Tab-separated table of C-alpha atoms in Angstrom:
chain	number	residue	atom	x	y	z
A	1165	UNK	CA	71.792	187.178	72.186
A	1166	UNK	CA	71.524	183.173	73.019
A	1167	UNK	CA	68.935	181.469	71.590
A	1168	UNK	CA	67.496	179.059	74.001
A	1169	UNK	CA	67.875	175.597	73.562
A	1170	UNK	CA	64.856	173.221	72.693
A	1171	UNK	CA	64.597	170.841	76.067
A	1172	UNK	CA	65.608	167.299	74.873
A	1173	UNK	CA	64.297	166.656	71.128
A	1174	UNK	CA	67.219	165.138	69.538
A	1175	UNK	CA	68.117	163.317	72.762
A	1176	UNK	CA	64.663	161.542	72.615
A	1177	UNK	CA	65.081	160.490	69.063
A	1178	UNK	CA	68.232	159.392	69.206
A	1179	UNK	CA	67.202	156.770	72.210
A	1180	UNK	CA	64.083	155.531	69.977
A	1181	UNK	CA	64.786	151.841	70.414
A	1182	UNK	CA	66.912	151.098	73.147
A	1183	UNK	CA	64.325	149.593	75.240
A	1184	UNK	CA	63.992	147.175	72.430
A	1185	UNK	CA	67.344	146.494	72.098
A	1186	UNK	CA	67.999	145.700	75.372
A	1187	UNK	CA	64.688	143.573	75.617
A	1188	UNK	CA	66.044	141.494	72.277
A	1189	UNK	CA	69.298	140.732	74.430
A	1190	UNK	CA	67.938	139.196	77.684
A	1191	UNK	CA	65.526	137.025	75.726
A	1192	UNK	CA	68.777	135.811	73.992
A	1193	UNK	CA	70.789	135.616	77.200
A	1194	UNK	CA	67.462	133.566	78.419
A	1195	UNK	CA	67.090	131.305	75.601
A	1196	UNK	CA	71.313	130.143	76.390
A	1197	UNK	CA	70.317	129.643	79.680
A	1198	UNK	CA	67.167	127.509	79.107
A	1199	UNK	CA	68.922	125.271	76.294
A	1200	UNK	CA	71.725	125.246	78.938
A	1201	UNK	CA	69.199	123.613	81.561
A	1202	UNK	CA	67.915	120.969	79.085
A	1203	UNK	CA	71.019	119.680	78.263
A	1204	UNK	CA	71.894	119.241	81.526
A	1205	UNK	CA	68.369	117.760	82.633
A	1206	UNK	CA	69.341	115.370	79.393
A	1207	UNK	CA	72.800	114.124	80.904
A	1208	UNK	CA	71.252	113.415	84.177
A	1209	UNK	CA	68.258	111.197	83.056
A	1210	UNK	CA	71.262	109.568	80.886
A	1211	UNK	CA	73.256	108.977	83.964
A	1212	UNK	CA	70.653	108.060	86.135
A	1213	UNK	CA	69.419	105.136	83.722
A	1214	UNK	CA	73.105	103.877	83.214
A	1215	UNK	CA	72.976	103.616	87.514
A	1216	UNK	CA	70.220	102.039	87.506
A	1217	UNK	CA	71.779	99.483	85.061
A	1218	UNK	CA	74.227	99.170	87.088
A	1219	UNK	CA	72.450	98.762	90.506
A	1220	UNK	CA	70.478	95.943	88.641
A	1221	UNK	CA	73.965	94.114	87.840
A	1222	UNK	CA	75.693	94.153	91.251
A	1223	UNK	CA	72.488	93.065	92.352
A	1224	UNK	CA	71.944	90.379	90.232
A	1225	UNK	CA	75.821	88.791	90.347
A	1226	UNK	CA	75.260	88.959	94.404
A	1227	UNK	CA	71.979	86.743	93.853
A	1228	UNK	CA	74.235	83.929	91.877
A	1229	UNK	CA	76.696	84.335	94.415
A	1230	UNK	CA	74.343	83.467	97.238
A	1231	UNK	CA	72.842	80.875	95.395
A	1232	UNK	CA	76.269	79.140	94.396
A	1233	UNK	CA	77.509	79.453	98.334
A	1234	UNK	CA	73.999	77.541	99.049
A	1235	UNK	CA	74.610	74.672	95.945
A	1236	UNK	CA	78.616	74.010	97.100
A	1237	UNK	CA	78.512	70.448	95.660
A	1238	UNK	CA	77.242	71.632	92.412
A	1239	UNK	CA	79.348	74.748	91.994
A	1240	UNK	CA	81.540	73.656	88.894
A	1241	UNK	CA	77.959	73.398	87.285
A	1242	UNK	CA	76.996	77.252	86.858
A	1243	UNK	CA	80.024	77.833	84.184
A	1244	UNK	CA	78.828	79.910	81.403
A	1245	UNK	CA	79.816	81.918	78.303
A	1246	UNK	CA	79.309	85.266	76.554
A	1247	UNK	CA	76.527	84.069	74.453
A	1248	UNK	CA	76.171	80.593	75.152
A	1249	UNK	CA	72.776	78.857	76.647
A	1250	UNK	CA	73.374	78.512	80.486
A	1251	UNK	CA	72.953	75.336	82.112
A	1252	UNK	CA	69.788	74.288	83.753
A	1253	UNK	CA	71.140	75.262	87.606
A	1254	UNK	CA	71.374	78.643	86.049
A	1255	UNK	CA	68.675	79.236	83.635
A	1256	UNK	CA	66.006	81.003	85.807
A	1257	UNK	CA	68.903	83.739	86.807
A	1258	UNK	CA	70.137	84.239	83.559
A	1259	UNK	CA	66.602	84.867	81.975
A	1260	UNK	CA	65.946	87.134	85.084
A	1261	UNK	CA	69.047	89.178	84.452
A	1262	UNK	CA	68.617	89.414	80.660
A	1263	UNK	CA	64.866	90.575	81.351
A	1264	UNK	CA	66.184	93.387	83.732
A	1265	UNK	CA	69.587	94.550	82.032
A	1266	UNK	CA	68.250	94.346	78.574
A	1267	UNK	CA	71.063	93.302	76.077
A	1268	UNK	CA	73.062	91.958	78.287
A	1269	UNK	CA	76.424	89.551	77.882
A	1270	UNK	CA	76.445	87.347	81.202
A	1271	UNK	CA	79.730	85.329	81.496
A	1272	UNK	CA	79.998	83.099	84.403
A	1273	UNK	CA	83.324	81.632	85.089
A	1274	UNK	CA	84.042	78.696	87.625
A	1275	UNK	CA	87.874	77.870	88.742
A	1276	UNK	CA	87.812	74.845	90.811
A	1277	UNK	CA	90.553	74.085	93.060
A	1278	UNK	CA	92.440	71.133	92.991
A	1279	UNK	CA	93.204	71.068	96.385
A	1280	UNK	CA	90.576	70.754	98.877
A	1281	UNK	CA	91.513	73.541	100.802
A	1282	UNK	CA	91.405	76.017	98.507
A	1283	UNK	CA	88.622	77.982	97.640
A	1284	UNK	CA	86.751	77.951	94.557
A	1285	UNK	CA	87.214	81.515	92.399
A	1286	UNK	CA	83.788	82.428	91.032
A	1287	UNK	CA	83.999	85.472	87.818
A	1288	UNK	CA	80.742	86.707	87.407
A	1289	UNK	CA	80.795	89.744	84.107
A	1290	UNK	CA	77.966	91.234	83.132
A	1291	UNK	CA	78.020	93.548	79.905
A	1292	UNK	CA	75.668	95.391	78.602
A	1293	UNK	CA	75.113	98.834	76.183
A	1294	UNK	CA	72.400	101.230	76.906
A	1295	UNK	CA	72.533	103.013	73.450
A	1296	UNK	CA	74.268	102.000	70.178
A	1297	UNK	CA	76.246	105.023	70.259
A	1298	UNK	CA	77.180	104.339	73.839
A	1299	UNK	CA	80.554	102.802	75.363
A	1300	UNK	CA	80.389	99.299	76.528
A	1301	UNK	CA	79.494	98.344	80.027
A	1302	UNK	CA	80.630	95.960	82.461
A	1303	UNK	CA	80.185	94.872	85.964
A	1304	UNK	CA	82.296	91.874	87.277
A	1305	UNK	CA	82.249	90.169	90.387
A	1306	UNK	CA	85.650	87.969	91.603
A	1307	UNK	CA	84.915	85.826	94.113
A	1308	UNK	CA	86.063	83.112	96.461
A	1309	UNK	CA	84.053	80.131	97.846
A	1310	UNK	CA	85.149	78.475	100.624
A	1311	UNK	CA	84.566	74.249	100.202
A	1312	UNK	CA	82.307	72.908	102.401
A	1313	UNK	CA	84.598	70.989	104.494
């Protein structure tokens, strides 16, 4: 004669745990995703300031422009180098610009024409370096001014 079977005891024991197991794995599968998500959240607050930066220099170098195209007759007189303490005609910009793009190298370069006709080619490069671990950047400008003639 059969003996009947007992209805599931070593089944049961042998699944003691799973539920455990399985709840251990998607709070690790979680935890990738949510250091995942910060990273990410850290790269875009990273990129957004170095835009902002950015904005802030084409901004600024379109200001000098305007105010060179307004000062013609002086234009020779807004020359200035990396480092070097800009000339009265362009000291309120350059303390603007260094207040809003903090560290910032301004170079302003000035080619006057000989001729008449020509225009006048205006290099405006701004540099600047958000972190110290951080690539350098720069923003130039090349323009031409047309002589007031």
């Amino acid at each position: 004669m059969m003996r009947p079977r007992p209805p599931f005891p070593m089944r049961a024991r042998a699944q003691q745990g799973i539920a455990m197991l399985e709840a251990l794995l998607a709070i690790v599968i979680l935890a990738i995703g949510v250091i995942g998500t910060v990273g990410l959240q850290a790269r875009s607050v990273s990129a957004l300031a170095d835009a902002g930066l950015r904005a802030e220099a084409a901004i600024a170098a379109n200001k000098l422009l305007g105010v060179m195209n307004t000062d013609i007759a002086n234009i020779g007189e807004y020359r200035v180098a990396a480092g070097a303490v800009p000339p009265a005609r362009l000291a309120a910009w350059h303390a603007e610009t260094a207040r809003l793009i903090p560290g910032a190298s301004i170079t302003v370069g000035v080619a006057v024409p000989v001729a008449a006709a020509m225009p006048t080619v205006v290099d405006i490069r701004i540099s600047w370096r958000r972190k110290a671990d951080t690539p350098e950047n720069t923003h130039q400008i090349v323009s031409y001014v047309a002589g007031a003639e």
